[in-house]
Amino acid sequence: MSGARVAAAALFVRHRPAGVGALVLLVVAALAVAAPLLPLHNPDLTDLANRLQRPGAPGHPFGTDHLGRDLLARLVWGTRLSLAVGVFASLIAALAGSCIGIAAGFFGGRTDYLLMRGIDMLMAFPYILLALAIVAALGPGLLNALYAVAIVNIPFFARSVRGATATIAHREFVDAARLAGMRSGRIIAGEILPNVAPVITVAMSTTIGWMILETAGLSFLGLGSQPPQADLGSMLGEGRKSLINAPHVSVVPGAMIFIIVVSINLLGDGIRDLLDPRLRAGALSRPAPVTRIERAATGADDAHPPGGALLQVRGLHTRFVSAGARAQYAVNGVDLAVDAGQCLGLIGESGSGKSVTALSLLGLAPSPPAVISGGRVWLAGEDLLGANFERLRAIRGRRVSYIFQNPMAALHPLMTVGAQLTEAIRCHRRVPRRAALDEAVGLLRRVRIPGPEARARCYPHELSGGMRQRVGIALALANSPELVIADEPTTALDVTVQAQILQLLAQLRRERNLALIFVTHDFAVLSQLCDRVAVMYAGRIVESGATHDILSRPAHPYTAGLIRCAPRLGAGRRPAAIPGLPPAADHRPRGCAFAPRCERARAACEAGAVAPARLSATRRVRCLYPLEAA
Amino acid sequence: MRYVIRRLMAVVPVLLGLTVIVFSILAFLPGDPATAILGPYATPENVERLNRQLGLDKPPAQQYLIWLGNILQGDFGRSYSLNRPVLDEVLERFSATLILAGAALLLCTLWGILIGVRCAVGQYGWSDRLLTLTAVVGISVPSFWLGLLAILAFSVNLRWLPASGMFAVYGGGGAADLARHLILPALTLSVVATGVIARLTRSAMLEVLRQDFICAARARGVGERRVIYRHAFKAALVTIIPVIGVQAGFVLGGAVYVETVFQWPGVGRMLVQAISTRDIQLVQGGVVVVAASYVLLNLLADLAQHALDPKIKT
Amino acid sequence: MTAALEAWRLSKTFGGGRRWFGRARAPVCAVREVSFRVAAGETLGIVGESGCGKTTLARMLAGLLPPSGGRITVDGKDPRAGAGAWGGLVQYVFQDPLGALNPRKTIRQIMHAPLRHLLGMEAPARAARIAELFDAVNLRREFLDRYPHEFSGGQAQRIGIARALAANPRIVVLDEPVSALDVSVQAQVLNLLADLQRAYHLTYLLISHDLAVVESVSDRVAVLYCGAIVELADAAEVFARARHPYTRLLADSAPVLGRKPAPAAAGELPDAPPRGCAFAARCSRAGDACRRRAPEPVCTRGENYVRCFHPVETPQ
């Protein structure tokens, strides 16, 4: 776990406001703790002769209040009291709220219902009003204010902890613990609590500032600490009476409350960033509309495409860069060519870079963290990676379009299917709304959706998985593109639905002479649709050629292994495994990335880069000892 | 429509539970209300007679039912300290609070969403850094202190705006006068909620912007402005609206401080005074009315969210 | 023959009843009257599309979900007899290998749990047993002190298998054990499972949506549609000579290397199965009887059966 701790330290250093907050809070807390040891006046000693002294008066650096008490001493002691009250209130709220939340989330059912309806009742009161009512019942006093504020904050803890617990209680490792003979009590202590602890910490860091504010507020109203005892809130409340002629008496304690709460909240934000795994992965940054491009200057000979294909890719490099982590090399020099009307299958395992390659073509790989660090993509001779955003936008969806893996996620959940289709049409062509809607219905009919007029008014969640993917295809076809890039379009679907979608794609391709890049991990699916295949491994294309040639006579040992290791229906035999694991993406081997798993590997394979060799007019293989010689 | 009816039905038990809580909190008040009213020198006979008058000799459950029955008929009892019907006083004060809280809620929703969206769009730019820092400062400011600072700056030193009350004492009245008096308290009250809404809007927008359907919209060539303000904002609103509902509660509650600082004749200040004079009938009436209206406000927020998000069916 | 595992008219209904405030909820039938027997050392494959009740069935068999009707027997006995003993008879390998490991525990702590709580072993005996298990699944022992996030999916699945074996179960339920893994790693895990079955004489229940995986690993295969078994047959024949029209459709839909795609049939899994045969609406052979009442199982050979009024006749 030391790695995690180092990352935590690094994050704190980078999250400068949190560092500042921690520092300020440390100083304030140290002063408060050390209050009895500091050379201060007695905070309750009245001296009416020296009342309302200005700051800087001799012996009273912060001045005195309306009873002549030293403001500095009162400030330090008041801070001590306010901090203590805030911390205790949040501990009480955290303890009670977490117990309720864990019980409700873990046991569910009736327990959950009863507990959460009780919490809802507490939430039905406007925040401070309930605290007021409780103080009204218990009577004014600091301890009663503390209870009131704690009770008011219980629902917040209960709700967030319940949510986290319910998620974790349905995780598979809890089932596994149950199967390992563990009882509920032990599961809560051993499996649930460690995983909910970050949520409780985050909830505390967000609420402790509020609780200090609220107890101070109750004291300000005269309902919290009673004289002569004074926390920061009651100092402010008393000072208010002399606001006009001695503003410092109320301004200074208020500023102290503010400083404490700000530093707690800044620190809390840092803690939240640290404990929220999504933030830690750097995923919560907003992806830019175009992938960041950092290409080295290229020579003039590179400025023109080498052939006349519809889409040509040369030397594409994409890597993922996030602060505090090693760069991940997703795509390491990919060359591709697709002719008009041709279907290219891009096959590889997860992490091979096939999806990133597909997204990089139109600058759609999310950045941060993606960076295109080299290469060119030509569409009919035009370099797409060099194009400005407006130019790229005009091409996206018009000449080149995408079909995504998960149609539910790729459709806007709050827009009807028809609205999304008409938008896709109207952002490229000036078509009246009415005509665009007719066209949208026509598209739905073309992808064989029954009752297209009614379906156009549906939201995505009202459609079945197969229908949704048909809508995804209709969106891709909206402006009659020349090239469609389909990123695992059938992986999330059931076999029978997959067959329907594959059939639809094949028909549409014939009807419209579409060029298609079909990204998949499944040779069997690929073989149904594609003319040509490019096999990717560790960010490189290791073999490419006609589908039939590669399936019948694979040249690269990896291709051969990939074909053999998938069980084949009706073959009646166990698949042959490829030993070992694919390389990690942060590691860039010098030679062939497959060599450590390859039976045919020799010393030369790992010594240096392996260039693609030409086997025939259409076949390339990146292997020194291929299974098929030229 | 079925959802609306079901949601309306669900409000009834919440309102009932709310009255139970209010009644039981205040029924177990230490000390004897009759003694509080009649003062320490009252004779035991007088105290007992008043207790009978107030119905305090009956069992608590029966007391509650009588009280609830009266409330449902609009009878919240009489405030002994003000010597007038509780409902009249509460409604008068509550309208003042509603003006203040409504103005503040409007301000914080508008500014919060604007700032949040602005931050998300320019994430990690200088405007984002500045505005997120401002938002943290905003949620950390004690409103009672901020109010005092505002009075010092704009009323005492600059003499631009009045420091207290709802209308000028001499020759006051009218919308313009009200607006002048409203500016400082409403701004003070809106600061914290603005910070909360801005921070939430920012994270909700960022969360939405990295989802697949945004990438898909870009892949279709949808313009960037439309992607952000139509696609992303619409999806983010689903999480923002309930928070505005919750913030309405914070604003209603926070009004207590601001009303005290600015001498605004609202229900919050009334409650604080009623608590210090132990005027229980007034506290009960005030809490019930404010809490019930808050429940209805949340109902509105829920219905708005329902109208926006077709997926919520339960 | 007493079967290692027997399910008799096993059913699971979700929902139903009333809310505290509000109308009655319509019950959802996830599993309907599923019956089968698995012999010791046999692998029964259960195949079906998403939403057909595969995982609900698996969770009931492992004692993670109480059935609404029917009964389960292991070695002729009720596994509920004897507290906490179910985990000692039936273990489970999960679909998401990393999700099945508590991210805040070391592998050693995870491996200790079943040995301690189910078998009541002392610490030294536990350490020896863990070492033995790790050898059996081809994992290095230094992995024991690492946390789950340090492992790839294939390694994590081996850990999950080792944990399942630790309890010394008679039966292992494999719930999509390879579908979350990379293609090149899938075969490794499938082969490992086959080796372990032979070595420990295990009975497997393999649940998967992938026809090819089920066919290559199982002895017999049950095809699940809308919560009911529509066909139970030997693995070598179930797809090659499908009797039920749904099995036929599945077999035709599956993409196969070097086979031209067959024309796809329309339709998807219904949300609520209609009266009668659940597949009738999508079936070209359906007659009036199919829509009126649900077909009873018709014995084909041995314990195999098909639930269809008009089964496909294929030459033997």
PDB file of C-alpha atoms in Angstrom, chain A residues 240-456:
ATOM      1  CA  ARG A 240     -23.096  43.032  17.455  1.00  0.00           C
ATOM      2  CA  LYS A 241     -24.529  45.449  19.995  1.00  0.00           C
ATOM      3  CA  SER A 242     -21.527  47.717  19.552  1.00  0.00           C
ATOM      4  CA  LEU A 243     -21.227  47.196  15.804  1.00  0.00           C
ATOM      5  CA  ILE A 244     -21.124  50.863  14.853  1.00  0.00           C
ATOM      6  CA  ASN A 245     -18.611  52.252  17.347  1.00  0.00           C
ATOM      7  CA  ALA A 246     -16.444  49.144  17.849  1.00  0.00           C
ATOM      8  CA  PRO A 247     -16.837  46.893  14.808  1.00  0.00           C
ATOM      9  CA  HIS A 248     -13.720  44.855  15.614  1.00  0.00           C
ATOM     10  CA  VAL A 249     -15.475  43.191  18.567  1.00  0.00           C
ATOM     11  CA  SER A 250     -17.793  41.308  16.187  1.00  0.00           C
ATOM     12  CA  VAL A 251     -15.718  41.300  13.004  1.00  0.00           C
ATOM     13  CA  VAL A 252     -12.722  39.497  14.536  1.00  0.00           C
ATOM     14  CA  PRO A 253     -14.543  36.409  15.900  1.00  0.00           C
ATOM     15  CA  GLY A 254     -16.546  36.180  12.680  1.00  0.00           C
ATOM     16  CA  ALA A 255     -13.325  36.227  10.678  1.00  0.00           C
ATOM     17  CA  MET A 256     -12.003  33.430  12.865  1.00  0.00           C
ATOM     18  CA  ILE A 257     -15.066  31.273  12.184  1.00  0.00           C
ATOM     19  CA  PHE A 258     -14.650  31.986   8.503  1.00  0.00           C
ATOM     20  CA  ILE A 259     -10.943  31.071   8.518  1.00  0.00           C
ATOM     21  CA  ILE A 260     -11.592  27.812  10.340  1.00  0.00           C
ATOM     22  CA  VAL A 261     -14.442  26.774   8.068  1.00  0.00           C
ATOM     23  CA  VAL A 262     -12.659  27.746   4.857  1.00  0.00           C
ATOM     24  CA  SER A 263      -9.555  25.799   5.782  1.00  0.00           C
ATOM     25  CA  ILE A 264     -11.644  22.776   6.767  1.00  0.00           C
ATOM     26  CA  ASN A 265     -13.536  22.901   3.488  1.00  0.00           C
ATOM     27  CA  LEU A 266     -10.370  23.297   1.422  1.00  0.00           C
ATOM     28  CA  LEU A 267      -8.831  20.349   3.214  1.00  0.00           C
ATOM     29  CA  GLY A 268     -12.077  18.419   2.787  1.00  0.00           C
ATOM     30  CA  ASP A 269     -11.988  18.979  -0.964  1.00  0.00           C
ATOM     31  CA  GLY A 270      -8.462  17.577  -1.018  1.00  0.00           C
ATOM     32  CA  ILE A 271      -9.533  14.537   1.000  1.00  0.00           C
ATOM     33  CA  ARG A 272     -12.469  13.986  -1.295  1.00  0.00           C
ATOM     34  CA  ASP A 273     -10.264  14.100  -4.366  1.00  0.00           C
ATOM     35  CA  LEU A 274      -7.961  11.634  -2.704  1.00  0.00           C
ATOM     36  CA  LEU A 275     -10.618   9.127  -1.690  1.00  0.00           C
ATOM     37  CA  ASP A 276     -12.800   9.270  -4.758  1.00  0.00           C
ATOM     38  CA  PRO A 277     -11.343   6.611  -7.051  1.00  0.00           C
ATOM     39  CA  ARG A 278     -12.778   8.219 -10.154  1.00  0.00           C
ATOM     40  CA  LEU A 279     -11.009  11.481  -9.426  1.00  0.00           C
ATOM     41  CA  ARG A 280      -7.825   9.679  -8.585  1.00  0.00           C
ATOM     42  CA  ALA A 281      -7.739   8.061 -11.987  1.00  0.00           C
ATOM     43  CA  GLY A 282      -7.966  11.544 -13.471  1.00  0.00           C
ATOM     44  CA  ALA A 283     -11.193  10.485 -15.138  1.00  0.00           C
ATOM     45  CA  LEU A 284     -13.277  13.373 -13.922  1.00  0.00           C
ATOM     46  CA  SER A 285     -11.633  15.807 -16.217  1.00  0.00           C
ATOM     47  CA  ARG A 286     -13.653  17.138 -19.054  1.00  0.00           C
ATOM     48  CA  PRO A 287     -12.685  15.564 -22.379  1.00  0.00           C
ATOM     49  CA  ALA A 288     -11.907  18.218 -24.979  1.00  0.00           C
ATOM     50  CA  PRO A 289     -13.863  18.230 -28.256  1.00  0.00           C
ATOM     51  CA  VAL A 290     -10.734  17.140 -30.108  1.00  0.00           C
ATOM     52  CA  THR A 291      -7.951  14.857 -28.919  1.00  0.00           C
ATOM     53  CA  ARG A 292      -4.798  16.749 -28.033  1.00  0.00           C
ATOM     54  CA  ILE A 293      -2.296  16.433 -30.858  1.00  0.00           C
ATOM     55  CA  GLU A 294       1.436  16.742 -30.239  1.00  0.00           C
ATOM     56  CA  ARG A 295       3.075  15.599 -33.436  1.00  0.00           C
ATOM     57  CA  ALA A 296       6.722  16.157 -34.098  1.00  0.00           C
ATOM     58  CA  ALA A 297       7.370  18.222 -37.211  1.00  0.00           C
ATOM     59  CA  THR A 298       7.121  15.948 -40.208  1.00  0.00           C
ATOM     60  CA  GLY A 299       9.023  16.114 -43.423  1.00  0.00           C
ATOM     61  CA  ALA A 300       7.544  17.260 -46.724  1.00  0.00           C
ATOM     62  CA  ASP A 301       7.552  13.705 -48.070  1.00  0.00           C
ATOM     63  CA  ASP A 302       5.075  12.842 -45.369  1.00  0.00           C
ATOM     64  CA  ALA A 303       2.613  15.509 -46.389  1.00  0.00           C
ATOM     65  CA  HIS A 304       0.846  13.454 -49.028  1.00  0.00           C
ATOM     66  CA  PRO A 305      -0.834  10.099 -48.764  1.00  0.00           C
ATOM     67  CA  PRO A 306       1.069   7.223 -50.322  1.00  0.00           C
ATOM     68  CA  GLY A 307      -1.917   5.758 -52.156  1.00  0.00           C
ATOM     69  CA  GLY A 308      -5.378   6.540 -53.375  1.00  0.00           C
ATOM     70  CA  ALA A 309      -7.405   4.800 -50.666  1.00  0.00           C
ATOM     71  CA  LEU A 310     -10.441   6.455 -49.057  1.00  0.00           C
ATOM     72  CA  LEU A 311      -8.877   6.408 -45.605  1.00  0.00           C
ATOM     73  CA  GLN A 312      -5.188   6.064 -44.984  1.00  0.00           C
ATOM     74  CA  VAL A 313      -3.429   5.975 -41.652  1.00  0.00           C
ATOM     75  CA  ARG A 314       0.318   6.169 -41.338  1.00  0.00           C
ATOM     76  CA  GLY A 315       2.324   5.770 -38.127  1.00  0.00           C
ATOM     77  CA  LEU A 316      -0.476   6.656 -35.709  1.00  0.00           C
ATOM     78  CA  HIS A 317       0.657   6.963 -32.098  1.00  0.00           C
ATOM     79  CA  THR A 318      -1.727   7.624 -29.214  1.00  0.00           C
ATOM     80  CA  ARG A 319      -0.769   7.513 -25.577  1.00  0.00           C
ATOM     81  CA  PHE A 320      -2.512   8.300 -22.307  1.00  0.00           C
ATOM     82  CA  VAL A 321      -0.794  10.794 -20.091  1.00  0.00           C
ATOM     83  CA  SER A 322      -2.032  11.664 -16.631  1.00  0.00           C
ATOM     84  CA  ALA A 323      -0.179  13.486 -13.927  1.00  0.00           C
ATOM     85  CA  GLY A 324       1.318  11.252 -11.257  1.00  0.00           C
ATOM     86  CA  ALA A 325       1.070   8.091 -13.363  1.00  0.00           C
ATOM     87  CA  ARG A 326       3.208   6.448 -16.007  1.00  0.00           C
ATOM     88  CA  ALA A 327       2.243   7.091 -19.603  1.00  0.00           C
ATOM     89  CA  GLN A 328       0.215   4.316 -21.189  1.00  0.00           C
ATOM     90  CA  TYR A 329       1.184   3.540 -24.767  1.00  0.00           C
ATOM     91  CA  ALA A 330      -2.102   2.549 -26.366  1.00  0.00           C
ATOM     92  CA  VAL A 331      -1.328   2.896 -30.068  1.00  0.00           C
ATOM     93  CA  ASN A 332       2.275   2.567 -31.242  1.00  0.00           C
ATOM     94  CA  GLY A 333       2.507   3.226 -34.951  1.00  0.00           C
ATOM     95  CA  VAL A 334      -0.532   1.943 -36.776  1.00  0.00           C
ATOM     96  CA  ASP A 335      -0.760   1.901 -40.576  1.00  0.00           C
ATOM     97  CA  LEU A 336      -4.121   1.252 -42.202  1.00  0.00           C
ATOM     98  CA  ALA A 337      -5.811   1.726 -45.539  1.00  0.00           C
ATOM     99  CA  VAL A 338      -9.491   1.330 -46.395  1.00  0.00           C
ATOM    100  CA  ASP A 339     -10.812   1.619 -49.950  1.00  0.00           C
ATOM    101  CA  ALA A 340     -14.265   2.886 -50.798  1.00  0.00           C
ATOM    102  CA  GLY A 341     -16.878   0.208 -50.186  1.00  0.00           C
ATOM    103  CA  GLN A 342     -14.459  -2.058 -48.382  1.00  0.00           C
ATOM    104  CA  CYS A 343     -14.915  -3.608 -44.950  1.00  0.00           C
ATOM    105  CA  LEU A 344     -11.835  -3.817 -42.755  1.00  0.00           C
ATOM    106  CA  GLY A 345     -11.960  -5.836 -39.548  1.00  0.00           C
ATOM    107  CA  LEU A 346      -9.727  -4.534 -36.775  1.00  0.00           C
ATOM    108  CA  ILE A 347      -9.263  -7.356 -34.295  1.00  0.00           C
ATOM    109  CA  GLY A 348      -7.460  -7.575 -30.978  1.00  0.00           C
ATOM    110  CA  GLU A 349      -7.886  -8.261 -27.278  1.00  0.00           C
ATOM    111  CA  SER A 350      -8.877  -5.614 -24.768  1.00  0.00           C
ATOM    112  CA  GLY A 351      -5.950  -3.272 -24.295  1.00  0.00           C
ATOM    113  CA  SER A 352      -4.578  -3.932 -27.753  1.00  0.00           C
ATOM    114  CA  GLY A 353      -5.393  -0.365 -28.782  1.00  0.00           C
ATOM    115  CA  LYS A 354      -8.041  -1.186 -31.370  1.00  0.00           C
ATOM    116  CA  SER A 355     -10.725   1.073 -29.910  1.00  0.00           C
ATOM    117  CA  VAL A 356      -8.301   3.905 -29.266  1.00  0.00           C
ATOM    118  CA  THR A 357      -7.139   3.618 -32.870  1.00  0.00           C
ATOM    119  CA  ALA A 358     -10.732   3.861 -34.057  1.00  0.00           C
ATOM    120  CA  LEU A 359     -11.435   6.913 -31.900  1.00  0.00           C
ATOM    121  CA  SER A 360      -8.166   8.629 -32.763  1.00  0.00           C
ATOM    122  CA  LEU A 361      -9.005   8.725 -36.472  1.00  0.00           C
ATOM    123  CA  LEU A 362     -11.407  11.649 -35.952  1.00  0.00           C
ATOM    124  CA  GLY A 363      -9.807  13.023 -32.795  1.00  0.00           C
ATOM    125  CA  LEU A 364     -12.394  11.496 -30.493  1.00  0.00           C
ATOM    126  CA  ALA A 365     -10.087   9.750 -28.025  1.00  0.00           C
ATOM    127  CA  PRO A 366     -10.844  11.547 -24.739  1.00  0.00           C
ATOM    128  CA  SER A 367      -8.226  14.081 -23.805  1.00  0.00           C
ATOM    129  CA  PRO A 368      -7.131  14.391 -21.151  1.00  0.00           C
ATOM    130  CA  PRO A 369      -5.636  11.823 -20.858  1.00  0.00           C
ATOM    131  CA  ALA A 370      -5.238  10.869 -24.550  1.00  0.00           C
ATOM    132  CA  VAL A 371      -2.550  12.521 -26.679  1.00  0.00           C
ATOM    133  CA  ILE A 372      -1.974  11.742 -30.345  1.00  0.00           C
ATOM    134  CA  SER A 373       1.779  11.904 -30.467  1.00  0.00           C
ATOM    135  CA  GLY A 374       2.432  11.067 -34.071  1.00  0.00           C
ATOM    136  CA  GLY A 375       1.127   9.934 -37.415  1.00  0.00           C
ATOM    137  CA  ARG A 376      -1.257  11.067 -40.089  1.00  0.00           C
ATOM    138  CA  VAL A 377      -4.820  10.231 -41.029  1.00  0.00           C
ATOM    139  CA  TRP A 378      -5.901  11.085 -44.572  1.00  0.00           C
ATOM    140  CA  LEU A 379      -9.493  11.026 -45.694  1.00  0.00           C
ATOM    141  CA  ALA A 380      -9.517  11.215 -49.499  1.00  0.00           C
ATOM    142  CA  GLY A 381      -6.166  12.981 -49.358  1.00  0.00           C
ATOM    143  CA  GLU A 382      -6.985  15.461 -46.570  1.00  0.00           C
ATOM    144  CA  ASP A 383      -4.994  15.227 -43.323  1.00  0.00           C
ATOM    145  CA  LEU A 384      -7.612  14.994 -40.560  1.00  0.00           C
ATOM    146  CA  LEU A 385      -5.242  15.369 -37.630  1.00  0.00           C
ATOM    147  CA  GLY A 386      -4.038  18.686 -39.003  1.00  0.00           C
ATOM    148  CA  ALA A 387      -7.526  20.010 -39.729  1.00  0.00           C
ATOM    149  CA  ASN A 388      -9.057  22.752 -37.597  1.00  0.00           C
ATOM    150  CA  PHE A 389     -12.051  21.967 -35.400  1.00  0.00           C
ATOM    151  CA  GLU A 390     -14.724  23.367 -37.718  1.00  0.00           C
ATOM    152  CA  ARG A 391     -13.378  21.297 -40.605  1.00  0.00           C
ATOM    153  CA  LEU A 392     -13.244  18.190 -38.440  1.00  0.00           C
ATOM    154  CA  ARG A 393     -16.774  18.794 -37.186  1.00  0.00           C
ATOM    155  CA  ALA A 394     -18.027  19.034 -40.749  1.00  0.00           C
ATOM    156  CA  ILE A 395     -16.532  15.599 -41.448  1.00  0.00           C
ATOM    157  CA  ARG A 396     -17.712  13.914 -38.250  1.00  0.00           C
ATOM    158  CA  GLY A 397     -21.073  12.306 -38.842  1.00  0.00           C
ATOM    159  CA  ARG A 398     -21.214  13.596 -42.405  1.00  0.00           C
ATOM    160  CA  ARG A 399     -18.456  11.727 -44.230  1.00  0.00           C
ATOM    161  CA  VAL A 400     -17.244   9.456 -41.435  1.00  0.00           C
ATOM    162  CA  SER A 401     -19.521   8.252 -38.651  1.00  0.00           C
ATOM    163  CA  TYR A 402     -19.345   5.965 -35.636  1.00  0.00           C
ATOM    164  CA  ILE A 403     -21.370   3.135 -34.166  1.00  0.00           C
ATOM    165  CA  PHE A 404     -20.592   2.554 -30.493  1.00  0.00           C
ATOM    166  CA  GLN A 405     -20.406  -0.580 -28.401  1.00  0.00           C
ATOM    167  CA  ASN A 406     -23.039   0.226 -25.811  1.00  0.00           C
ATOM    168  CA  PRO A 407     -26.036   1.844 -27.497  1.00  0.00           C
ATOM    169  CA  MET A 408     -27.674   2.685 -24.158  1.00  0.00           C
ATOM    170  CA  ALA A 409     -24.703   4.783 -23.098  1.00  0.00           C
ATOM    171  CA  ALA A 410     -24.183   6.337 -26.507  1.00  0.00           C
ATOM    172  CA  LEU A 411     -27.721   7.705 -26.791  1.00  0.00           C
ATOM    173  CA  HIS A 412     -28.796  10.773 -24.835  1.00  0.00           C
ATOM    174  CA  PRO A 413     -31.110   9.405 -22.117  1.00  0.00           C
ATOM    175  CA  LEU A 414     -33.369  12.466 -22.031  1.00  0.00           C
ATOM    176  CA  MET A 415     -33.867  13.050 -25.745  1.00  0.00           C
ATOM    177  CA  THR A 416     -36.252  11.078 -27.899  1.00  0.00           C
ATOM    178  CA  VAL A 417     -34.844   8.927 -30.648  1.00  0.00           C
ATOM    179  CA  GLY A 418     -36.460  11.187 -33.231  1.00  0.00           C
ATOM    180  CA  ALA A 419     -34.961  14.337 -31.701  1.00  0.00           C
ATOM    181  CA  GLN A 420     -31.482  12.818 -31.787  1.00  0.00           C
ATOM    182  CA  LEU A 421     -31.886  11.749 -35.398  1.00  0.00           C
ATOM    183  CA  THR A 422     -33.216  15.113 -36.573  1.00  0.00           C
ATOM    184  CA  GLU A 423     -30.398  16.833 -34.731  1.00  0.00           C
ATOM    185  CA  ALA A 424     -27.845  14.608 -36.460  1.00  0.00           C
ATOM    186  CA  ILE A 425     -29.373  15.543 -39.801  1.00  0.00           C
ATOM    187  CA  ARG A 426     -29.774  19.240 -39.142  1.00  0.00           C
ATOM    188  CA  CYS A 427     -26.298  19.861 -37.802  1.00  0.00           C
ATOM    189  CA  HIS A 428     -24.899  19.040 -41.235  1.00  0.00           C
ATOM    190  CA  ARG A 429     -27.634  19.996 -43.676  1.00  0.00           C
ATOM    191  CA  ARG A 430     -30.105  22.868 -43.757  1.00  0.00           C
ATOM    192  CA  VAL A 431     -33.306  20.866 -43.627  1.00  0.00           C
ATOM    193  CA  PRO A 432     -36.574  22.167 -42.178  1.00  0.00           C
ATOM    194  CA  ARG A 433     -37.509  20.493 -38.908  1.00  0.00           C
ATOM    195  CA  ARG A 434     -40.547  18.758 -40.399  1.00  0.00           C
ATOM    196  CA  ALA A 435     -38.589  17.325 -43.328  1.00  0.00           C
ATOM    197  CA  ALA A 436     -35.792  16.209 -41.003  1.00  0.00           C
ATOM    198  CA  LEU A 437     -38.284  14.329 -38.865  1.00  0.00           C
ATOM    199  CA  ASP A 438     -39.676  12.586 -41.939  1.00  0.00           C
ATOM    200  CA  GLU A 439     -36.148  11.691 -42.895  1.00  0.00           C
ATOM    201  CA  ALA A 440     -35.511  10.380 -39.385  1.00  0.00           C
ATOM    202  CA  VAL A 441     -38.552   8.107 -39.616  1.00  0.00           C
ATOM    203  CA  GLY A 442     -37.276   6.928 -42.982  1.00  0.00           C
ATOM    204  CA  LEU A 443     -33.915   6.073 -41.404  1.00  0.00           C
ATOM    205  CA  LEU A 444     -35.610   4.088 -38.653  1.00  0.00           C
ATOM    206  CA  ARG A 445     -37.531   2.211 -41.308  1.00  0.00           C
ATOM    207  CA  ARG A 446     -34.315   1.561 -43.196  1.00  0.00           C
ATOM    208  CA  VAL A 447     -32.726  -0.088 -40.147  1.00  0.00           C
ATOM    209  CA  ARG A 448     -35.900  -2.234 -39.969  1.00  0.00           C
ATOM    210  CA  ILE A 449     -37.440  -0.860 -36.826  1.00  0.00           C
ATOM    211  CA  PRO A 450     -41.121  -1.772 -36.787  1.00  0.00           C
ATOM    212  CA  GLY A 451     -43.535   1.140 -36.338  1.00  0.00           C
ATOM    213  CA  PRO A 452     -40.905   3.844 -36.937  1.00  0.00           C
ATOM    214  CA  GLU A 453     -43.317   6.779 -36.472  1.00  0.00           C
ATOM    215  CA  ALA A 454     -44.130   5.653 -32.922  1.00  0.00           C
ATOM    216  CA  ARG A 455     -40.552   4.642 -32.147  1.00  0.00           C
ATOM    217  CA  ALA A 456     -39.288   8.101 -33.076  1.00  0.00           C
TER     218      ALA A 456
END
